[in-house]
Short mmCIF file of C-alpha atoms and ligand atoms in Angstrom, two decimals:
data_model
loop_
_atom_site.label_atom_id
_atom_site.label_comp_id
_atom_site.label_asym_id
_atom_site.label_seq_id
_atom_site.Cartn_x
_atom_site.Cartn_y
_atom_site.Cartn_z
CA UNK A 1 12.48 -18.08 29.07
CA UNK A 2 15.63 -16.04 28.12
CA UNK A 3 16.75 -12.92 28.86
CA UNK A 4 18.43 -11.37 25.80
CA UNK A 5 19.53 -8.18 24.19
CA UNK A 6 17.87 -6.53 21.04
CA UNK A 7 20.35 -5.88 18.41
CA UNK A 8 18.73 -3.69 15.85
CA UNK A 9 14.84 -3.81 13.77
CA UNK A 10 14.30 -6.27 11.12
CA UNK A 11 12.41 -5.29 7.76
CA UNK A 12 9.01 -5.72 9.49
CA UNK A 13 10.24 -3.78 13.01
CA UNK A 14 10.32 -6.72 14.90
CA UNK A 15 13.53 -6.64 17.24
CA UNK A 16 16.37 -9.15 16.51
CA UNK A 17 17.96 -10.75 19.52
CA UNK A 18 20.57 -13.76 20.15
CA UNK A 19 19.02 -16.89 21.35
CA UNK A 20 21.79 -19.75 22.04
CA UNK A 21 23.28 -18.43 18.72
CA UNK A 22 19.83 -18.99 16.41
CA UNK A 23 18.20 -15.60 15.34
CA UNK A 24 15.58 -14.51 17.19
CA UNK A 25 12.62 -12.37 16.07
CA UNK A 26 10.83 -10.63 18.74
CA UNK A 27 7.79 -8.39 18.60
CA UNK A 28 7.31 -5.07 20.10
CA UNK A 29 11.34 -4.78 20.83
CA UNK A 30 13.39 -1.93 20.13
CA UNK A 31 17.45 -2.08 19.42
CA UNK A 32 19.22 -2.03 22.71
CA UNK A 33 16.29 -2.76 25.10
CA UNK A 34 16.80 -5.81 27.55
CA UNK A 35 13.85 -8.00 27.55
CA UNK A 36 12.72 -11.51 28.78
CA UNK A 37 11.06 -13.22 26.12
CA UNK A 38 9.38 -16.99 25.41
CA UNK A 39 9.69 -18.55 22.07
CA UNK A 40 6.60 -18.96 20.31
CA UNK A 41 8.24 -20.27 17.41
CA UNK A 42 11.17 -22.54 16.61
CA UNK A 43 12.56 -23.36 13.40
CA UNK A 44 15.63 -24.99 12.21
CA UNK A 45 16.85 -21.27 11.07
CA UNK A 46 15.52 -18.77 13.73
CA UNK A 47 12.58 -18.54 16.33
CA UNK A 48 10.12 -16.35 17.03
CA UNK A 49 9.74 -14.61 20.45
CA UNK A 50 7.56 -13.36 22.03
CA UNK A 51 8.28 -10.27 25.25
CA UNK A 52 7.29 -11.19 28.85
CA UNK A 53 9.19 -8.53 30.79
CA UNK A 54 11.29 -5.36 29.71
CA UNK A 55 14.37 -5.52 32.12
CA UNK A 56 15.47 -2.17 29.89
CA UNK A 57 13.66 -0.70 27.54
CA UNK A 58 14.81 2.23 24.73
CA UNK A 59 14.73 6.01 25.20
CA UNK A 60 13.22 6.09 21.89
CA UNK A 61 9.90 4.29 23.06
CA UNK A 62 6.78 5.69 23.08
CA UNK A 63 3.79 4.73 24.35
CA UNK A 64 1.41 3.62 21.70
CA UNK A 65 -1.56 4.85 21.48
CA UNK A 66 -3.73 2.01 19.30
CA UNK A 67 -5.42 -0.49 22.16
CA UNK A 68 -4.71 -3.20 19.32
CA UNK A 69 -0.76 -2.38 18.62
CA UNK A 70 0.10 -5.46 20.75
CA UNK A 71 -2.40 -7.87 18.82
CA UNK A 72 -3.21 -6.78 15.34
CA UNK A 73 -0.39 -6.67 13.45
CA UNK A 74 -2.07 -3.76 11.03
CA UNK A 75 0.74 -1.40 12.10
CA UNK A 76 4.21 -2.45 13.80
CA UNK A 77 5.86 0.98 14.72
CA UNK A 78 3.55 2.27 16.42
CA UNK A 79 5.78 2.02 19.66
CA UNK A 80 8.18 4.80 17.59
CA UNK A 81 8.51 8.85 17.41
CA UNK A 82 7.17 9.53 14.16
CA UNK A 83 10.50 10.82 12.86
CA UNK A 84 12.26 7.44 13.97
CA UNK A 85 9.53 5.70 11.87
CA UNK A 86 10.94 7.34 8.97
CA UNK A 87 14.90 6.97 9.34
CA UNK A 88 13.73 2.78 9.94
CA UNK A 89 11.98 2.73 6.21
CA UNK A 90 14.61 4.62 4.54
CA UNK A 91 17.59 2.13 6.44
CA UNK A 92 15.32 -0.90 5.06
CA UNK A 93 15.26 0.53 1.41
CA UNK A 94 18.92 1.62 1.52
CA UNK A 95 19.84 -1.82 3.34
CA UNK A 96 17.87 -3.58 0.27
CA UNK A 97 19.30 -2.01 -2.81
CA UNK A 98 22.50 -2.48 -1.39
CA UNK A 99 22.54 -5.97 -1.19
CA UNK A 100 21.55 -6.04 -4.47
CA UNK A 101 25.00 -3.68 -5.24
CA UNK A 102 22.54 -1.01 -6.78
CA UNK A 103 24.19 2.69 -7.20
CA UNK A 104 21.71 5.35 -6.47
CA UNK A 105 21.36 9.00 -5.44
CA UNK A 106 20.94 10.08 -2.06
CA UNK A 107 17.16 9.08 -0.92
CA UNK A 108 14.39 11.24 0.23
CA UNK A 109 11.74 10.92 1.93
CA UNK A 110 8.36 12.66 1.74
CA UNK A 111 6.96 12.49 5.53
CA UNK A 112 2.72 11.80 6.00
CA UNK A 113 1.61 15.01 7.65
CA UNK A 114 -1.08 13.90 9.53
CA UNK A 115 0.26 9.91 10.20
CA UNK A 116 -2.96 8.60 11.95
CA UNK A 117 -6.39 9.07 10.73
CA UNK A 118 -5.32 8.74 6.74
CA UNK A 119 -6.57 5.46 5.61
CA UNK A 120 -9.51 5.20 3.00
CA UNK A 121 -9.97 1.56 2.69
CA UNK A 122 -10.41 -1.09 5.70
CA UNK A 123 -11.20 -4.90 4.94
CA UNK A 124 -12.27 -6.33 7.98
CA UNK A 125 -13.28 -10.03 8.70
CA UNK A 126 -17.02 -10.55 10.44
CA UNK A 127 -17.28 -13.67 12.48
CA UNK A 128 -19.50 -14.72 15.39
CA UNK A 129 -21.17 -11.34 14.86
CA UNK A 130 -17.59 -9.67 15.87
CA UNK A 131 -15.97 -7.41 13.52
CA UNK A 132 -12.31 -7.13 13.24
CA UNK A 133 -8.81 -8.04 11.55
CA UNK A 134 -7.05 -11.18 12.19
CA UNK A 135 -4.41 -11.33 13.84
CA UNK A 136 -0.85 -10.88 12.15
CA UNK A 137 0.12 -14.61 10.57
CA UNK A 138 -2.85 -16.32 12.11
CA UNK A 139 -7.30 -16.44 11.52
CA UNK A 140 -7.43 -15.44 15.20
CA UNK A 141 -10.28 -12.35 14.99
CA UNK A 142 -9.19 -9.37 16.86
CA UNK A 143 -12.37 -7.22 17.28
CA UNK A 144 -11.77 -3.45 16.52
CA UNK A 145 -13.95 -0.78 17.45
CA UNK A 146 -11.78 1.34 15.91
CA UNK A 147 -8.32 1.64 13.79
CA UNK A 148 -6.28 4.70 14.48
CA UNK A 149 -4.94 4.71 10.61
CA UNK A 150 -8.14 4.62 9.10
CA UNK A 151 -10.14 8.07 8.31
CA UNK A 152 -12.60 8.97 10.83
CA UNK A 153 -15.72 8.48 8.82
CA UNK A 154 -14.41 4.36 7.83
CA UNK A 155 -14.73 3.82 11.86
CA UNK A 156 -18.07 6.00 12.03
CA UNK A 157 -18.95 3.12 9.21
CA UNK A 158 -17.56 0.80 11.39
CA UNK A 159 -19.99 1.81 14.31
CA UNK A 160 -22.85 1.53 12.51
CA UNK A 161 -22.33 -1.67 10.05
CA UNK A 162 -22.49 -3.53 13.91
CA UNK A 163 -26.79 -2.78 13.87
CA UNK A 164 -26.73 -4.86 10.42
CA UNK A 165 -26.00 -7.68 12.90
CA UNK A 166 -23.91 -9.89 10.73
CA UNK A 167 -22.87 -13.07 11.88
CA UNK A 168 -20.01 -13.94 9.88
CA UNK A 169 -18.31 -12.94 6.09
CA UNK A 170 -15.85 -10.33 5.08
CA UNK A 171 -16.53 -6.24 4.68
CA UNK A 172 -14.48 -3.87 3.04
CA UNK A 173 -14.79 -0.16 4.11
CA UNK A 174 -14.09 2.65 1.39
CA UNK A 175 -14.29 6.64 1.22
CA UNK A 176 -13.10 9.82 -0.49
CA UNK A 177 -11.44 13.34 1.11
CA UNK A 178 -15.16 14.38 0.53
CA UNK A 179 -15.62 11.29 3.42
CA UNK A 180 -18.02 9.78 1.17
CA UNK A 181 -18.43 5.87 2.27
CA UNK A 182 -18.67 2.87 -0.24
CA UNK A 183 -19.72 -0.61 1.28
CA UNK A 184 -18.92 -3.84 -0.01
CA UNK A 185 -20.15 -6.94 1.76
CA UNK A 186 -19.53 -10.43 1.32
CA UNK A 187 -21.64 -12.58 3.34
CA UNK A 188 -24.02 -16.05 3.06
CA UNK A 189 -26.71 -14.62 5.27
CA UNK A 190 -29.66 -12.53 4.28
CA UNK A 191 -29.24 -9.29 5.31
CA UNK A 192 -32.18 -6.87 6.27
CA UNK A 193 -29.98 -3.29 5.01
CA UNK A 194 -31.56 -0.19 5.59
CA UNK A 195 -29.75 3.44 4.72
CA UNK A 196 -30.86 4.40 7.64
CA UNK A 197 -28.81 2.47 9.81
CA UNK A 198 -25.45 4.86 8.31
CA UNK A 199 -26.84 7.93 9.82
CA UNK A 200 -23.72 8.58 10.95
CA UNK A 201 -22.16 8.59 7.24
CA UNK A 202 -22.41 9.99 4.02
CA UNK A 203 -23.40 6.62 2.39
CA UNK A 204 -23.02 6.65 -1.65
CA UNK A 205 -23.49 3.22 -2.06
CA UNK A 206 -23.60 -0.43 -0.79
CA UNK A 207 -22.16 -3.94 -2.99
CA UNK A 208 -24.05 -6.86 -1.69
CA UNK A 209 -22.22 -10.11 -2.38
CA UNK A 210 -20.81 -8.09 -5.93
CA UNK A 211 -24.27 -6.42 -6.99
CA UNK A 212 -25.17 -2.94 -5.82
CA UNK A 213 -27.81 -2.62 -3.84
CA UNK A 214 -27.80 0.86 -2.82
CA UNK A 215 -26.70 4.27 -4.69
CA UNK A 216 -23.70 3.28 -6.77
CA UNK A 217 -20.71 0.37 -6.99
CA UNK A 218 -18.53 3.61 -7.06
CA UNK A 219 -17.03 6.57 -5.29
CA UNK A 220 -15.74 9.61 -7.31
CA UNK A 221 -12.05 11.41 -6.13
CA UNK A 222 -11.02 14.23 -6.37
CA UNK A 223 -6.78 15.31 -6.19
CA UNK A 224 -4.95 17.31 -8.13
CA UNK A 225 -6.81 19.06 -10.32
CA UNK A 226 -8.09 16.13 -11.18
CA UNK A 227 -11.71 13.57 -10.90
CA UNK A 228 -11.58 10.25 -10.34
CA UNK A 229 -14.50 7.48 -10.81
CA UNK A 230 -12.96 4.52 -8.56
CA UNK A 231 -15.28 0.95 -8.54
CA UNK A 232 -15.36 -0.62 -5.48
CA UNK A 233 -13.21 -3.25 -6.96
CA UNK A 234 -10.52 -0.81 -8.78
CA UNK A 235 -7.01 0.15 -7.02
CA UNK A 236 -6.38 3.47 -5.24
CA UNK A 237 -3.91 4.53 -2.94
CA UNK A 238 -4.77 4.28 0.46
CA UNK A 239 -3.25 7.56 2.11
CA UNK A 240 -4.99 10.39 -0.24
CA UNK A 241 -2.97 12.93 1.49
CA UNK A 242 0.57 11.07 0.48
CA UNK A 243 -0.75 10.14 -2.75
CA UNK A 244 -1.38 13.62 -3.83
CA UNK A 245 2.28 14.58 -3.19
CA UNK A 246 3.57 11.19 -5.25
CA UNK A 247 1.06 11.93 -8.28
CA UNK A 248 2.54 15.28 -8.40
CA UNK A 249 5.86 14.63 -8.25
CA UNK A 250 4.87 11.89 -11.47
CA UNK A 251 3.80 14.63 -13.67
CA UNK A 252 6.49 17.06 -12.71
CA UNK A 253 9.18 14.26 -13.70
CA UNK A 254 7.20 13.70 -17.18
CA UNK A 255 8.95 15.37 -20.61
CA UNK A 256 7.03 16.45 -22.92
CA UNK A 257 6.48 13.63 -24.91
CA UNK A 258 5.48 11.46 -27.30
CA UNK A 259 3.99 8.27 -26.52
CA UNK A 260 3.36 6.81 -22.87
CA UNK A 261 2.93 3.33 -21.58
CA UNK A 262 0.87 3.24 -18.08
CA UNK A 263 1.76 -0.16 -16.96
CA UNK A 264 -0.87 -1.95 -14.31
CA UNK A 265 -2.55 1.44 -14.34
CA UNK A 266 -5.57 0.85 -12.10
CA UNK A 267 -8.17 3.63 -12.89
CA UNK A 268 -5.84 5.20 -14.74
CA UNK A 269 -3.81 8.27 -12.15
CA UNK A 270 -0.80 8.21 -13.33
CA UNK A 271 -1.84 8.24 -17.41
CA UNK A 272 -3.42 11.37 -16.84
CA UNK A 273 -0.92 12.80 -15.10
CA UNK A 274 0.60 12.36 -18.14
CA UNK A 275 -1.65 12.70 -20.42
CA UNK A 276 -1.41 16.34 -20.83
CA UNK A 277 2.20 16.41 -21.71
CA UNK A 278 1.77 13.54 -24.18
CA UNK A 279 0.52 12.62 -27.50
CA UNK A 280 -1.03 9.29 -26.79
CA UNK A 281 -1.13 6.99 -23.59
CA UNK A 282 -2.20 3.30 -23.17
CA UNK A 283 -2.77 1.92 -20.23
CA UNK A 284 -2.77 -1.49 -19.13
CA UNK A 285 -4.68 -3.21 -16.06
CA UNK A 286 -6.14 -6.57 -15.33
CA UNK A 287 -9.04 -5.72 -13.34
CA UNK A 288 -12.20 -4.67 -16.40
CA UNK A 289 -13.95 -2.28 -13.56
CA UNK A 290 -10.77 0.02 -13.36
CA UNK A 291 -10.20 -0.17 -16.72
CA UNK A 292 -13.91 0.84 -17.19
CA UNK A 293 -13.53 3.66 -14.76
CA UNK A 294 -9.79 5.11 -16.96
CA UNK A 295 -11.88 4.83 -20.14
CA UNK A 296 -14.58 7.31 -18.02
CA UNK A 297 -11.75 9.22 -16.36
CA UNK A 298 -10.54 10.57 -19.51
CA UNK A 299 -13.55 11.87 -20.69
CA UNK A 300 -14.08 13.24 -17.23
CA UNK A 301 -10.39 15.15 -17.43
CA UNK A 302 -11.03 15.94 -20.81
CA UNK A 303 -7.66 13.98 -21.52
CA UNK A 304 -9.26 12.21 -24.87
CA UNK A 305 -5.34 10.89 -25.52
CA UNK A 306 -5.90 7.65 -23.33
CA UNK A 307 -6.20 4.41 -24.63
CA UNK A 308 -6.86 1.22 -21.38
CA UNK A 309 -6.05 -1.80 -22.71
CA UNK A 310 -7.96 -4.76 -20.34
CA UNK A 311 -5.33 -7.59 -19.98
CA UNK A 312 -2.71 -9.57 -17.94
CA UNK A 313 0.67 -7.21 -18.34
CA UNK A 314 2.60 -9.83 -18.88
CA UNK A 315 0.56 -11.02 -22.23
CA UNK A 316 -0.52 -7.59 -23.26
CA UNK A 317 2.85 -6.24 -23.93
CA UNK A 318 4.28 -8.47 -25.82
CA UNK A 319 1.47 -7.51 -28.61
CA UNK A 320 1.93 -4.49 -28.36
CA UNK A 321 2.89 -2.05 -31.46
CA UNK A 322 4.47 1.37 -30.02
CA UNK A 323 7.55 3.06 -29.17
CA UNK A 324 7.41 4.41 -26.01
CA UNK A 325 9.81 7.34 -24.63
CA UNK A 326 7.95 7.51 -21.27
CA UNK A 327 7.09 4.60 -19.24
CA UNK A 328 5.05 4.82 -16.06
CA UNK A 329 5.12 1.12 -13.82
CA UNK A 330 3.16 0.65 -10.74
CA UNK A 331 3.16 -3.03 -10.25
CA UNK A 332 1.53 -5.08 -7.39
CA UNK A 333 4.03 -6.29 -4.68
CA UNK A 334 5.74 -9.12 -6.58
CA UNK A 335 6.87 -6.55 -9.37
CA UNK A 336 7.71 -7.07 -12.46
CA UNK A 337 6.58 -10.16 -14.34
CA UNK A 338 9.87 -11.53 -17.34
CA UNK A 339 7.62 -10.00 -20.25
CA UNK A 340 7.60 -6.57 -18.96
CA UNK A 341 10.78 -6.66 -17.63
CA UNK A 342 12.05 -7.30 -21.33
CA UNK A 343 9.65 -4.84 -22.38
CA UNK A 344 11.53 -2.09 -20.15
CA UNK A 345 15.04 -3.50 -21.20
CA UNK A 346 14.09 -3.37 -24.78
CA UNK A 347 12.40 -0.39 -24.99
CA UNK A 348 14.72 2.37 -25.58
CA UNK A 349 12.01 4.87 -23.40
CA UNK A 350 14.41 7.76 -22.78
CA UNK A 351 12.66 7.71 -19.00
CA UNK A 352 10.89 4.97 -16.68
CA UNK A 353 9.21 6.02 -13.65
CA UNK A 354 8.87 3.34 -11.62
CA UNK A 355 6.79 3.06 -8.60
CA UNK A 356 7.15 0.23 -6.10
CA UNK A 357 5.03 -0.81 -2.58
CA UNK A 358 7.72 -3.59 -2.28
CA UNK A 359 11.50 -2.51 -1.92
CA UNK A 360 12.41 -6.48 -2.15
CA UNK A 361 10.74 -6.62 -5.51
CA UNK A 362 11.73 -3.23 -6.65
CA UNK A 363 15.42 -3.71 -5.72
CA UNK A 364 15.49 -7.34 -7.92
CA UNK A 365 13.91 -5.65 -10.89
CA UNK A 366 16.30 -2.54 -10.79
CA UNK A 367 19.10 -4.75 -10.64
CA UNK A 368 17.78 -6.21 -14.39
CA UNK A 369 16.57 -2.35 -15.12
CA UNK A 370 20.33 -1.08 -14.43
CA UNK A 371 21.73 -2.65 -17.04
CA UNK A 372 20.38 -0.12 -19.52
CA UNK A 373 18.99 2.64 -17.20
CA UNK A 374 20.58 4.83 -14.37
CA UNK A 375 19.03 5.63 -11.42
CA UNK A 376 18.84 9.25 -11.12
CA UNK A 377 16.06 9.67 -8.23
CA UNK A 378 14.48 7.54 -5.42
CA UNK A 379 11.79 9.07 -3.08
CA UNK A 380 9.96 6.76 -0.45
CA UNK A 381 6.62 8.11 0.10
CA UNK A 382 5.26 7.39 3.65
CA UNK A 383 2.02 6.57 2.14
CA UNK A 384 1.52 3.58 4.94
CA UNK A 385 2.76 5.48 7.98
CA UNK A 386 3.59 3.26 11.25
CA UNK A 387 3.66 0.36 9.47
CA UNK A 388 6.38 -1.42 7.94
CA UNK A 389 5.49 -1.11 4.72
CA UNK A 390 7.22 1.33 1.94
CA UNK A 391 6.10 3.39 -1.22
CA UNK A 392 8.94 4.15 -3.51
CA UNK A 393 9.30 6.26 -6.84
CA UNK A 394 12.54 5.77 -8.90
CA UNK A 395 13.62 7.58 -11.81
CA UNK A 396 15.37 6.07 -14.20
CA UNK A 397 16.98 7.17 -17.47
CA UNK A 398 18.33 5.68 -20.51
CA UNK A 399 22.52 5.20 -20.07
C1 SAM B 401 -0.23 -0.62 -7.15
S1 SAM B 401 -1.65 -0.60 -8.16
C2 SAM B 401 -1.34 0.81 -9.17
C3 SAM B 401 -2.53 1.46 -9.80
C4 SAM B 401 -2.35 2.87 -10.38
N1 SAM B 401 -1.08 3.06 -11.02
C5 SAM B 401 -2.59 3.95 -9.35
O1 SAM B 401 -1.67 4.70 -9.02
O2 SAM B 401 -3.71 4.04 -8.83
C6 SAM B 401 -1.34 -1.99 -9.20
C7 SAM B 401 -2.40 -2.25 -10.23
O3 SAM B 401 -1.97 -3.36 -11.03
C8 SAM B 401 -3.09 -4.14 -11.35
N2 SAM B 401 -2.57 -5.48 -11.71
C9 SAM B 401 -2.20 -6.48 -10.89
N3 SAM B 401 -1.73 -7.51 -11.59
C10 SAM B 401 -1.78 -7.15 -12.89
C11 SAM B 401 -1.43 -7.79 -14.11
N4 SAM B 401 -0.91 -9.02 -14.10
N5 SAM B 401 -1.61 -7.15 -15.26
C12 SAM B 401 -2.13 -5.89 -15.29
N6 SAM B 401 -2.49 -5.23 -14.17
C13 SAM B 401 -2.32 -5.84 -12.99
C14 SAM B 401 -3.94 -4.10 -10.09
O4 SAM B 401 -5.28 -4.44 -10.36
C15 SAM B 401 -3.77 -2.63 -9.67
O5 SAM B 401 -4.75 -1.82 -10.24
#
């Protein structure tokens, strides 16, 4: 056991403390508390600690109010006013970029209005007949009977998917503002499913080891204006609320203009965001059900100027043909792959809007990106509130 003193948060809010000179991670520890802590973990370049006893704890902690925060690892600030939350993510991104000696604007940050309740997606792991997440870096189950960040009707779901009395496989939870649920299962048994189970939900449909056995393998969105066919399988943001406010501020950033490129587009948002201020835009994404669902989107939106192009990014644009003056990126977390990268640097696009869910990844590809671009506007989006994650949208325009 040592007793030690927490210097300040690390990128995923865990508390950094001293330990006979090796850094020291320590959950649940805010900067300046005094706590005893065991090490759970020892490397040859840091440990990992775990709290027994505060001797002093922070005026800035709150008690949390998920019965999980101490176990699940889902969300890791949940011991933080709200507000405090916020000045953490934008320290991490500033903290980032600067390492990387990037030269930006001042950053803002768009705050989650409501930041509990504002998930639309859970995956949950079913085993022994328990339903849960695992525990942060480990398979150990922690059963949840509910998740304070998911929307009320996903833990409804959650309630009654326990009468289908599944022993074991993997479930992922879905719905839209409308609280319209979309089920899909993954499991070896045979399952006796009955709609009327989910009285307590609006149930639109139910994906049985990939095949749809009830109502449809999709959900329908609607934000801004806008209507969006989503597959079970296809990307969308998680916070709908959040989301709104960074789709927005996409189309109010996009010229008018010529041709757009809608890199890793999902079911196609941003593209038709765009699409009305543009001649033409192709989209590209790897999964075929959300390129399926853009294809439908803009006939839906009556946007008849989108063309989704079903490939890997990275082999995709090197075939392709067009000038672009507007590009719109939305990469996974590792960013960038080389081939779009070179795309970007190549491309002469008067403006690239680039939005990020990893500042690590996004700092390392503005640092190639600066070379031809300037930075003229980064906004983190609190799109995963009490967590340590970070949505980002950069604006970027040819030097
Ligand atoms: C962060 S999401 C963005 C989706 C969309 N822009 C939106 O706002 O809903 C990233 C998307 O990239 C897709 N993706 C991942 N790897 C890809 C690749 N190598 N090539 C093309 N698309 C990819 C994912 O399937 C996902 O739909």
């Amino acid at each position: 056991m040592y007793e030690v003193e927490i210097e300040r948060l690390d990128d995923q809010g865990r508390g950094i403390a001293f330990v006979e000179s090796k850094i020291t991670f320590i959950n649940m520890a805010l900067p300046k508390e005094r706590v005893v802590c065991k090490i759970t973990k020892e490397t040859s370049k840091y440990n990992v600690g775990e709290v027994i006893e505060y001797k002093k704890k922070s005026p800035l902690r709150v008690t949390e109010k998920c019965p999980y925060f101490s176990v699940c690892g889902g969300c890791q600030l949940e011991h933080l006013p709200y507000e405090e939350t916020l000045a953490f993510k934008k320290a991490k991104v500033e903290r980032i970029l600067n390492k990387e000696h990037l030269s930006y604007p001042e950053i803002e940050v768009v705050k989650n209005e409501s930041p509990y309740f504002y998930r639309n997606k859970l995956s949950l792991k079913i085993e022994s007949g328990q339903i849960g997440f695992y525990e942060e870096e480990s398979h150990r189950l922690i059963r949840v009977e509910k998740c304070l960040l998911a929307r009320p009707c996903l833990n409804d779901t959650l309630e009654d998917l326990k009468k289908l009395a599944i022993q074991n496989g993997e479930v992922l939870l879905r719905c839209n503002t409308n609280n319209e649920v979309l089920i899909a299962l993954k499991t070896k048994e045979k399952i006796a499913f009955d709609e009327k189970i989910f009285s307590n939900v609006k149930l639109v449909g139910f994906v049985l080891n990939e095949k749809c056995i009830f109502g449809t393998p999709y959900f329908y969105e609607r934000m801004n204006h806008l209507l969006f066919k989503v597959s079970y399988d296809a990307f969308f943001q998680v916070n709908p609320f959040v989301a709104s406010l960074l789709f927005q501020e996409v189309e109010d950033n996009i010229d008018k203009t010529t041709t757009v490129l809608d890199l890793y587009s999902g079911v196609g948002v941003l593209g038709l965001m765009a699409s009305k201020k543009a001649d033409k835009v192709i989209s590209i994404e790897i999964i075929k059900n959300a390129v399926l669902n853009n294809i439908e989107n803009g006939k839906l939106n009556h946007s008849l100027n989108i063309y989704p192009v079903l490939g890997d990014a990275k082999e995709v644009v090197s075939k392709l043909k067009e000038e672009f003056d507007t590009i719109l990126v939305d990469p996974p977390r590792k960013g960038l792959d080389q081939n779009s990268l070179q795309l970007l640097l190549k491309s002469n696009a008067k403006k690239i809007i680039y939005i990020s869910c990893d500042p690590f990844t996004l700092a390392r590809d503005l640092k190639e990106l600066q070379k031809v671009y300037e930075i003229k506007k980064l906004i983190i989006f609190d799109m995963f509130s009490y967590t340590y994650h970070v949505e980002s949208l950069v604006v970027l325009s040819l030097r």
